[in-house]
Amino acid sequence: MSELFSLTVLTGIAYSGIRLATPYLFAALGEMFAQRSGVVNLGVEGIMLMGAFTAFAMATWTGNLWFALFCAAFIGLLMGLAMSFISVNMQAEQGISGIGMHLFGLGLSSLLFTKFLGSTKAITGFQPIKIPLLGDIPVIGEIFFNHNILVYLAFLLVPIAVWVLNKTTLGLKIRAVGVKPEAADSLGVSVSKIRYLCVSFGGVMAGIAGASLTLALINLFQENMTSGIGFIAVALVYFGGWTPVGVTLGALLFSLVNALQLWIQVLDKDKVIPSDFALMMPYVLTIAVLAFGKRTNQPAALTKPFDRGSH
Amino acid sequence: MAHGSKLMALNSQRMSILLPTGQPRIESMRMINITKRFPGVLANDKVNFDVKAGEIHALLGENGAGKSTLMRQLGGLYRPDGGEIHLDGKPVQFKSPADSIQRGIGMIHQHFMLVPTLTVAENVALGLPSSRGLQLDLDKVSQKIEKLAQRYGLKIHPDAYVWQLSVGEQQRVEIMKALYRGAALLALDEPTAVLTPQEVDDLFKVLRGMAADGHALIFISHKLHEIIDISHRVTVMRDSKVVATHPTAGSTKTQLAREMVGREVILQYDKTPYKPGAAMLRIEDLVVMGDRGQKAVHDVSLIVREGEIFGIAGVSGNGQRELAEALTGLRPVQTGRVVVAGQELTHAKPAQRIAAGQSAIPEERMREGVVKEFSVSENLILQDHGHEPYSRNIFLNFDAIAKESKRLIDEFRVKTPSAETPIKNLSGGNIQKVIMAREINRKPRVLICAQPTRGVDIGASEYIHQRLLEQRSAGTATLLISEDLDELLALSDRIAVMFDGKIMSIIDRDKATVERLGLLMAGVKA
Ligand SMILES: Nc1ncnc2c1ncn2[C@@H]1O[C@H](COP(=O)(O)OP(=O)(O)O)[C@@H](O)[C@H]1O
Ligand SMILES: [Mg+2]
């Protein structure tokens, strides 16, 4: 167990932590936009599964990873649009419809997988790209600048999200619609459009998050392979206080715990720590965070459908 | 073609006189035969209403008369089922709020349309294009806000968050939003409902300044003295119709009240002489915590005597709600004592208080006063169902309940289709009458009465006031918590003003004036 604290292992944990943060980041940042506009999409996990399957199938059939990624994003868009329609037009109970969306994605991805692919070989996913100069710095270079393209994109999304939310007219509309939709409406801002946009964007991001599993992290598809990442992403939005930076810190915390847990399983050959316990760690952390976290920043109109009344 | 119509619009703009904000004036706005139906309700029935540049036109009417509905059609929130809206003689159609804003119409809604988590500048900029394309230009917005603020005497900090602002300040932000968007016509829906008298004065100064500059203003209220004070013309609505339009000059309160209610209304009550008896409610050094853990009620001491109405004035949020909740057993008392009719009840449960002879008319009438889903008659016996005549042993006596509810419904003139109607289907005034009937029927020695006529129409208010005065003559000690100074002045024998959880001063009725109370409500010790 003492190897756990060697430089190589610590570097390894940090490296995997950042790498594993990719699906959390895509999914949680997308979900954050949906929630800032006032819609909770609990179906992220289902969309991720469909994204993961679509990307894997397309990569297997065409060998084109970017095309596979695009298809996953497109499936995410369709499911995001469906979720928008259900919550904006049908004004459904968002918790329930989200669970429905999850079960739909879970069932359909498993069905399509057994029907069209069954057991298959791993694909060759996105390969690590070493950034010139920066990648050569000892330790730092190894941890930060030797990742696949999706990792860089996920982290690039963070400053973009900060900018869009806080510095643009669109961001202002999103922030208003999630807190007081009737105020935005009275100024001619279309609450429906903003919510459609945000929830659909969340869907696209969830699709890409799923694709990042099959195209960059695991390179395989298995039934229910997301095993809760989508739900944790929803929890991360709460954890991060509905801000991009908070969500990112949360995602990193979770992925680091995950990486630690993986390394413990590898290194702890005498099973001092039961492996089930290690596996539980991220989930226990989720519950702890939700139980003790503050909710002061929660958008006031979260989960509340908007209806101006009769026209 | 689109190009041509744009050019025409530009030409007509160039010909019209501009406001100091740079926008063309709206010389006249006419709403003609406006009809609007909601499922089961005819809210506007062939309503005619107009306003001119430089004019303040008041729209007066009871709750439910249809005033807000009429304004929401002008604001593009609802579409009329019939009738036309003309601007400067030309018919226009507003398909959305954006349409109406773009035509120079500004709306200040009864419930503020502000996003509390955003700053003043962000609230103003919301929905507007930016000079920097996608990126916000809040610095420029702030500059323009400050310029407009100076011209119209609106004290505003562009960088303050709206949740930090007082109600009066929030209202200035609403006016700013309209001015910033170039509103040439501004409609204000009950803008004074939540203001202190001084804030009302400030608002009126701003409105007069705007009218003098050539804005057209619509001012909605059901407070008669405000309408006489501010408006040039007044239109009265009753039961979704316009019943009168005339110049305000020369109109009296009595006349306006008659037009609004449709019958003679008593504005001045006959009070029996003030003969206070023994101390019935004694509050000593009371401290009660608010929801955020702050001291909401801060060392409050007062005594209410038999045959006295003791008024508590104050802007909402200064501890009145917490005080009432502590006195009715809904909120724990931190320190201090409450004695009712000689019995210490500081920490007593609601039922013990009722047994000691205390009744209460709660502020949150839908939440704390009634059970929404229950019928009128069930609500009438809510706390008394456990004893005679309503029940014997464990059985309810339905005959007695039916007889008693019928008597109370008649006596208190509750307008309801039947005693079995769910109470949530009644209007605010009638729900309040049901609560009054139940609480007064108990012949209380102490009555805690919070905001008894908020949201209640004049007719029902008048009735509720008469019943409170009857209780006073019968010897009940009443604590009357109200934000309506007219109500306090009409009923109370003594008035305490609460500010920031403390009692600023206790004044005898004959020494109390609106100005004096207003200063105390704003925290200024006279
Ligand atoms: N969105 C709505 N849906 C159904 N009924 C409504 C709606 N808005 C108003 N009403 C009804 O229309 C009538 C007029 O209401 P309103 O215009 O708000 O009156 P006022 O502003 O004069 O108090 C009331 O009976 C009210 O219940
Ligand atoms: Mg109204």
PDB file of N, CA, C and O in Angstrom, chain B residues 386-439:
ATOM      1  N   GLY B 386     -64.900  20.198  18.106  1.00  0.00           N
ATOM      2  CA  GLY B 386     -64.717  19.200  19.160  1.00  0.00           C
ATOM      3  C   GLY B 386     -65.692  19.330  20.320  1.00  0.00           C
ATOM      4  O   GLY B 386     -65.616  18.562  21.263  1.00  0.00           O
ATOM      5  N   HIS B 387     -66.583  20.300  20.303  1.00  0.00           N
ATOM      6  CA  HIS B 387     -67.505  20.417  21.442  1.00  0.00           C
ATOM      7  C   HIS B 387     -68.891  20.836  20.997  1.00  0.00           C
ATOM      8  O   HIS B 387     -69.125  21.110  19.824  1.00  0.00           O
ATOM      9  N   GLU B 388     -69.826  20.904  21.960  1.00  0.00           N
ATOM     10  CA  GLU B 388     -71.202  21.282  21.663  1.00  0.00           C
ATOM     11  C   GLU B 388     -71.216  22.689  21.054  1.00  0.00           C
ATOM     12  O   GLU B 388     -70.372  23.496  21.416  1.00  0.00           O
ATOM     13  N   PRO B 389     -72.154  23.021  20.200  1.00  0.00           N
ATOM     14  CA  PRO B 389     -73.215  22.135  19.695  1.00  0.00           C
ATOM     15  C   PRO B 389     -72.784  21.321  18.471  1.00  0.00           C
ATOM     16  O   PRO B 389     -73.600  20.580  17.949  1.00  0.00           O
ATOM     17  N   TYR B 390     -71.530  21.446  18.040  1.00  0.00           N
ATOM     18  CA  TYR B 390     -71.170  20.823  16.772  1.00  0.00           C
ATOM     19  C   TYR B 390     -70.947  19.320  16.874  1.00  0.00           C
ATOM     20  O   TYR B 390     -70.986  18.607  15.902  1.00  0.00           O
ATOM     21  N   SER B 391     -70.660  18.828  18.087  1.00  0.00           N
ATOM     22  CA  SER B 391     -70.450  17.387  18.204  1.00  0.00           C
ATOM     23  C   SER B 391     -70.769  16.922  19.613  1.00  0.00           C
ATOM     24  O   SER B 391     -70.776  17.704  20.563  1.00  0.00           O
ATOM     25  N   ARG B 392     -71.073  15.629  19.685  1.00  0.00           N
ATOM     26  CA  ARG B 392     -71.263  15.038  21.005  1.00  0.00           C
ATOM     27  C   ARG B 392     -70.413  13.776  21.018  1.00  0.00           C
ATOM     28  O   ARG B 392     -70.434  13.011  20.057  1.00  0.00           O
ATOM     29  N   ASN B 393     -69.672  13.547  22.101  1.00  0.00           N
ATOM     30  CA  ASN B 393     -68.703  12.448  22.154  1.00  0.00           C
ATOM     31  C   ASN B 393     -67.796  12.525  20.928  1.00  0.00           C
ATOM     32  O   ASN B 393     -67.158  13.535  20.718  1.00  0.00           O
ATOM     33  N   ILE B 394     -67.796  11.471  20.082  1.00  0.00           N
ATOM     34  CA  ILE B 394     -66.908  11.576  18.923  1.00  0.00           C
ATOM     35  C   ILE B 394     -67.682  11.844  17.641  1.00  0.00           C
ATOM     36  O   ILE B 394     -67.146  11.789  16.550  1.00  0.00           O
ATOM     37  N   PHE B 395     -68.986  12.130  17.763  1.00  0.00           N
ATOM     38  CA  PHE B 395     -69.789  12.269  16.553  1.00  0.00           C
ATOM     39  C   PHE B 395     -70.089  13.720  16.232  1.00  0.00           C
ATOM     40  O   PHE B 395     -70.469  14.492  17.103  1.00  0.00           O
ATOM     41  N   LEU B 396     -69.906  14.087  14.984  1.00  0.00           N
ATOM     42  CA  LEU B 396     -70.281  15.426  14.556  1.00  0.00           C
ATOM     43  C   LEU B 396     -71.805  15.483  14.466  1.00  0.00           C
ATOM     44  O   LEU B 396     -72.442  14.542  14.013  1.00  0.00           O
ATOM     45  N   ASN B 397     -72.357  16.590  14.872  1.00  0.00           N
ATOM     46  CA  ASN B 397     -73.790  16.786  14.769  1.00  0.00           C
ATOM     47  C   ASN B 397     -74.072  17.627  13.527  1.00  0.00           C
ATOM     48  O   ASN B 397     -74.001  18.849  13.562  1.00  0.00           O
ATOM     49  N   PHE B 398     -74.382  16.929  12.426  1.00  0.00           N
ATOM     50  CA  PHE B 398     -74.482  17.630  11.145  1.00  0.00           C
ATOM     51  C   PHE B 398     -75.636  18.618  11.098  1.00  0.00           C
ATOM     52  O   PHE B 398     -75.520  19.651  10.452  1.00  0.00           O
ATOM     53  N   ASP B 399     -76.739  18.302  11.778  1.00  0.00           N
ATOM     54  CA  ASP B 399     -77.859  19.242  11.787  1.00  0.00           C
ATOM     55  C   ASP B 399     -77.447  20.556  12.423  1.00  0.00           C
ATOM     56  O   ASP B 399     -77.699  21.631  11.866  1.00  0.00           O
ATOM     57  N   ALA B 400     -76.807  20.444  13.580  1.00  0.00           N
ATOM     58  CA  ALA B 400     -76.406  21.665  14.286  1.00  0.00           C
ATOM     59  C   ALA B 400     -75.400  22.444  13.458  1.00  0.00           C
ATOM     60  O   ALA B 400     -75.454  23.680  13.392  1.00  0.00           O
ATOM     61  N   ILE B 401     -74.472  21.713  12.811  1.00  0.00           N
ATOM     62  CA  ILE B 401     -73.466  22.400  11.985  1.00  0.00           C
ATOM     63  C   ILE B 401     -74.148  23.145  10.850  1.00  0.00           C
ATOM     64  O   ILE B 401     -73.873  24.315  10.580  1.00  0.00           O
ATOM     65  N   ALA B 402     -75.099  22.467  10.189  1.00  0.00           N
ATOM     66  CA  ALA B 402     -75.784  23.082   9.050  1.00  0.00           C
ATOM     67  C   ALA B 402     -76.536  24.328   9.503  1.00  0.00           C
ATOM     68  O   ALA B 402     -76.499  25.376   8.842  1.00  0.00           O
ATOM     69  N   LYS B 403     -77.234  24.224  10.649  1.00  0.00           N
ATOM     70  CA  LYS B 403     -78.039  25.351  11.115  1.00  0.00           C
ATOM     71  C   LYS B 403     -77.151  26.543  11.458  1.00  0.00           C
ATOM     72  O   LYS B 403     -77.404  27.670  11.055  1.00  0.00           O
ATOM     73  N   GLU B 404     -76.073  26.231  12.198  1.00  0.00           N
ATOM     74  CA  GLU B 404     -75.185  27.290  12.644  1.00  0.00           C
ATOM     75  C   GLU B 404     -74.471  27.937  11.443  1.00  0.00           C
ATOM     76  O   GLU B 404     -74.323  29.153  11.381  1.00  0.00           O
ATOM     77  N   SER B 405     -74.035  27.109  10.477  1.00  0.00           N
ATOM     78  CA  SER B 405     -73.344  27.732   9.336  1.00  0.00           C
ATOM     79  C   SER B 405     -74.288  28.618   8.567  1.00  0.00           C
ATOM     80  O   SER B 405     -73.903  29.669   8.087  1.00  0.00           O
ATOM     81  N   LYS B 406     -75.544  28.182   8.429  1.00  0.00           N
ATOM     82  CA  LYS B 406     -76.491  29.006   7.688  1.00  0.00           C
ATOM     83  C   LYS B 406     -76.669  30.347   8.397  1.00  0.00           C
ATOM     84  O   LYS B 406     -76.671  31.395   7.761  1.00  0.00           O
ATOM     85  N   ARG B 407     -76.756  30.272   9.712  1.00  0.00           N
ATOM     86  CA  ARG B 407     -76.935  31.507  10.473  1.00  0.00           C
ATOM     87  C   ARG B 407     -75.739  32.449  10.262  1.00  0.00           C
ATOM     88  O   ARG B 407     -75.888  33.631   9.970  1.00  0.00           O
ATOM     89  N   LEU B 408     -74.518  31.877  10.357  1.00  0.00           N
ATOM     90  CA  LEU B 408     -73.326  32.718  10.225  1.00  0.00           C
ATOM     91  C   LEU B 408     -73.190  33.272   8.803  1.00  0.00           C
ATOM     92  O   LEU B 408     -72.826  34.431   8.605  1.00  0.00           O
ATOM     93  N   ILE B 409     -73.502  32.437   7.809  1.00  0.00           N
ATOM     94  CA  ILE B 409     -73.411  32.895   6.423  1.00  0.00           C
ATOM     95  C   ILE B 409     -74.350  34.070   6.194  1.00  0.00           C
ATOM     96  O   ILE B 409     -74.000  35.070   5.567  1.00  0.00           O
ATOM     97  N   ASP B 410     -75.564  33.965   6.751  1.00  0.00           N
ATOM     98  CA  ASP B 410     -76.525  35.067   6.623  1.00  0.00           C
ATOM     99  C   ASP B 410     -76.058  36.299   7.383  1.00  0.00           C
ATOM    100  O   ASP B 410     -76.019  37.399   6.856  1.00  0.00           O
ATOM    101  N   GLU B 411     -75.671  36.064   8.627  1.00  0.00           N
ATOM    102  CA  GLU B 411     -75.345  37.193   9.486  1.00  0.00           C
ATOM    103  C   GLU B 411     -74.143  37.962   8.931  1.00  0.00           C
ATOM    104  O   GLU B 411     -74.116  39.186   8.969  1.00  0.00           O
ATOM    105  N   PHE B 412     -73.154  37.252   8.446  1.00  0.00           N
ATOM    106  CA  PHE B 412     -71.952  37.926   7.958  1.00  0.00           C
ATOM    107  C   PHE B 412     -72.001  38.198   6.453  1.00  0.00           C
ATOM    108  O   PHE B 412     -71.016  38.576   5.848  1.00  0.00           O
ATOM    109  N   ARG B 413     -73.182  37.987   5.864  1.00  0.00           N
ATOM    110  CA  ARG B 413     -73.400  38.281   4.441  1.00  0.00           C
ATOM    111  C   ARG B 413     -72.292  37.691   3.565  1.00  0.00           C
ATOM    112  O   ARG B 413     -71.692  38.366   2.726  1.00  0.00           O
ATOM    113  N   VAL B 414     -71.988  36.396   3.814  1.00  0.00           N
ATOM    114  CA  VAL B 414     -71.002  35.709   2.978  1.00  0.00           C
ATOM    115  C   VAL B 414     -71.672  35.341   1.667  1.00  0.00           C
ATOM    116  O   VAL B 414     -72.719  34.690   1.662  1.00  0.00           O
ATOM    117  N   LYS B 415     -71.090  35.808   0.561  1.00  0.00           N
ATOM    118  CA  LYS B 415     -71.668  35.462  -0.741  1.00  0.00           C
ATOM    119  C   LYS B 415     -71.098  34.126  -1.188  1.00  0.00           C
ATOM    120  O   LYS B 415     -69.933  34.024  -1.578  1.00  0.00           O
ATOM    121  N   THR B 416     -71.919  33.064  -1.096  1.00  0.00           N
ATOM    122  CA  THR B 416     -71.461  31.742  -1.524  1.00  0.00           C
ATOM    123  C   THR B 416     -72.649  30.979  -2.093  1.00  0.00           C
ATOM    124  O   THR B 416     -73.770  31.149  -1.618  1.00  0.00           O
ATOM    125  N   PRO B 417     -72.412  30.169  -3.139  1.00  0.00           N
ATOM    126  CA  PRO B 417     -73.519  29.406  -3.714  1.00  0.00           C
ATOM    127  C   PRO B 417     -74.198  28.523  -2.667  1.00  0.00           C
ATOM    128  O   PRO B 417     -75.412  28.368  -2.658  1.00  0.00           O
ATOM    129  N   SER B 418     -73.415  27.912  -1.773  1.00  0.00           N
ATOM    130  CA  SER B 418     -74.013  27.108  -0.708  1.00  0.00           C
ATOM    131  C   SER B 418     -72.992  26.944   0.398  1.00  0.00           C
ATOM    132  O   SER B 418     -71.812  27.272   0.243  1.00  0.00           O
ATOM    133  N   ALA B 419     -73.464  26.371   1.526  1.00  0.00           N
ATOM    134  CA  ALA B 419     -72.554  26.146   2.650  1.00  0.00           C
ATOM    135  C   ALA B 419     -71.568  25.033   2.331  1.00  0.00           C
ATOM    136  O   ALA B 419     -70.547  24.888   2.984  1.00  0.00           O
ATOM    137  N   GLU B 420     -71.900  24.237   1.302  1.00  0.00           N
ATOM    138  CA  GLU B 420     -71.046  23.086   0.980  1.00  0.00           C
ATOM    139  C   GLU B 420     -69.985  23.426  -0.073  1.00  0.00           C
ATOM    140  O   GLU B 420     -69.166  22.595  -0.430  1.00  0.00           O
ATOM    141  N   THR B 421     -70.012  24.661  -0.613  1.00  0.00           N
ATOM    142  CA  THR B 421     -69.024  25.068  -1.628  1.00  0.00           C
ATOM    143  C   THR B 421     -67.617  25.060  -1.023  1.00  0.00           C
ATOM    144  O   THR B 421     -67.431  25.535   0.090  1.00  0.00           O
ATOM    145  N   PRO B 422     -66.649  24.497  -1.748  1.00  0.00           N
ATOM    146  CA  PRO B 422     -65.269  24.599  -1.241  1.00  0.00           C
ATOM    147  C   PRO B 422     -64.871  26.058  -1.101  1.00  0.00           C
ATOM    148  O   PRO B 422     -65.151  26.871  -1.976  1.00  0.00           O
ATOM    149  N   ILE B 423     -64.216  26.372   0.013  1.00  0.00           N
ATOM    150  CA  ILE B 423     -63.977  27.787   0.317  1.00  0.00           C
ATOM    151  C   ILE B 423     -63.060  28.438  -0.698  1.00  0.00           C
ATOM    152  O   ILE B 423     -63.120  29.637  -0.945  1.00  0.00           O
ATOM    153  N   LYS B 424     -62.210  27.640  -1.357  1.00  0.00           N
ATOM    154  CA  LYS B 424     -61.251  28.236  -2.296  1.00  0.00           C
ATOM    155  C   LYS B 424     -61.951  28.873  -3.496  1.00  0.00           C
ATOM    156  O   LYS B 424     -61.343  29.663  -4.199  1.00  0.00           O
ATOM    157  N   ASN B 425     -63.239  28.549  -3.708  1.00  0.00           N
ATOM    158  CA  ASN B 425     -63.959  29.148  -4.825  1.00  0.00           C
ATOM    159  C   ASN B 425     -64.516  30.534  -4.505  1.00  0.00           C
ATOM    160  O   ASN B 425     -65.078  31.188  -5.360  1.00  0.00           O
ATOM    161  N   LEU B 426     -64.389  30.963  -3.232  1.00  0.00           N
ATOM    162  CA  LEU B 426     -64.942  32.268  -2.867  1.00  0.00           C
ATOM    163  C   LEU B 426     -63.920  33.377  -3.141  1.00  0.00           C
ATOM    164  O   LEU B 426     -62.719  33.119  -3.248  1.00  0.00           O
ATOM    165  N   SER B 427     -64.420  34.625  -3.219  1.00  0.00           N
ATOM    166  CA  SER B 427     -63.499  35.752  -3.402  1.00  0.00           C
ATOM    167  C   SER B 427     -62.813  36.050  -2.074  1.00  0.00           C
ATOM    168  O   SER B 427     -63.254  35.624  -1.011  1.00  0.00           O
ATOM    169  N   GLY B 428     -61.720  36.824  -2.138  1.00  0.00           N
ATOM    170  CA  GLY B 428     -60.945  37.164  -0.942  1.00  0.00           C
ATOM    171  C   GLY B 428     -61.809  37.758   0.156  1.00  0.00           C
ATOM    172  O   GLY B 428     -61.691  37.396   1.327  1.00  0.00           O
ATOM    173  N   GLY B 429     -62.686  38.676  -0.219  1.00  0.00           N
ATOM    174  CA  GLY B 429     -63.521  39.341   0.770  1.00  0.00           C
ATOM    175  C   GLY B 429     -64.440  38.374   1.485  1.00  0.00           C
ATOM    176  O   GLY B 429     -64.641  38.453   2.697  1.00  0.00           O
ATOM    177  N   ASN B 430     -64.989  37.431   0.727  1.00  0.00           N
ATOM    178  CA  ASN B 430     -65.918  36.483   1.335  1.00  0.00           C
ATOM    179  C   ASN B 430     -65.195  35.449   2.195  1.00  0.00           C
ATOM    180  O   ASN B 430     -65.719  35.022   3.232  1.00  0.00           O
ATOM    181  N   ILE B 431     -64.000  35.064   1.789  1.00  0.00           N
ATOM    182  CA  ILE B 431     -63.213  34.169   2.639  1.00  0.00           C
ATOM    183  C   ILE B 431     -62.924  34.854   3.961  1.00  0.00           C
ATOM    184  O   ILE B 431     -63.052  34.273   5.036  1.00  0.00           O
ATOM    185  N   GLN B 432     -62.568  36.133   3.874  1.00  0.00           N
ATOM    186  CA  GLN B 432     -62.272  36.869   5.091  1.00  0.00           C
ATOM    187  C   GLN B 432     -63.499  36.961   5.989  1.00  0.00           C
ATOM    188  O   GLN B 432     -63.390  36.870   7.203  1.00  0.00           O
ATOM    189  N   LYS B 433     -64.693  37.089   5.369  1.00  0.00           N
ATOM    190  CA  LYS B 433     -65.912  37.142   6.181  1.00  0.00           C
ATOM    191  C   LYS B 433     -66.136  35.818   6.901  1.00  0.00           C
ATOM    192  O   LYS B 433     -66.604  35.795   8.042  1.00  0.00           O
ATOM    193  N   VAL B 434     -65.825  34.701   6.243  1.00  0.00           N
ATOM    194  CA  VAL B 434     -65.980  33.395   6.889  1.00  0.00           C
ATOM    195  C   VAL B 434     -65.056  33.307   8.107  1.00  0.00           C
ATOM    196  O   VAL B 434     -65.471  32.873   9.191  1.00  0.00           O
ATOM    197  N   ILE B 435     -63.825  33.761   7.927  1.00  0.00           N
ATOM    198  CA  ILE B 435     -62.881  33.712   9.052  1.00  0.00           C
ATOM    199  C   ILE B 435     -63.367  34.610  10.186  1.00  0.00           C
ATOM    200  O   ILE B 435     -63.378  34.208  11.352  1.00  0.00           O
ATOM    201  N   MET B 436     -63.815  35.824   9.831  1.00  0.00           N
ATOM    202  CA  MET B 436     -64.347  36.751  10.841  1.00  0.00           C
ATOM    203  C   MET B 436     -65.503  36.109  11.588  1.00  0.00           C
ATOM    204  O   MET B 436     -65.585  36.185  12.812  1.00  0.00           O
ATOM    205  N   ALA B 437     -66.411  35.489  10.828  1.00  0.00           N
ATOM    206  CA  ALA B 437     -67.594  34.889  11.436  1.00  0.00           C
ATOM    207  C   ALA B 437     -67.170  33.845  12.467  1.00  0.00           C
ATOM    208  O   ALA B 437     -67.651  33.831  13.608  1.00  0.00           O
ATOM    209  N   ARG B 438     -66.239  32.980  12.081  1.00  0.00           N
ATOM    210  CA  ARG B 438     -65.803  31.911  12.984  1.00  0.00           C
ATOM    211  C   ARG B 438     -65.133  32.496  14.227  1.00  0.00           C
ATOM    212  O   ARG B 438     -65.421  32.112  15.351  1.00  0.00           O
ATOM    213  N   GLU B 439     -64.261  33.465  14.014  1.00  0.00           N
ATOM    214  CA  GLU B 439     -63.471  33.969  15.132  1.00  0.00           C
ATOM    215  C   GLU B 439     -64.296  34.848  16.072  1.00  0.00           C
ATOM    216  O   GLU B 439     -64.098  34.817  17.271  1.00  0.00           O
TER     217      GLU B 439
END
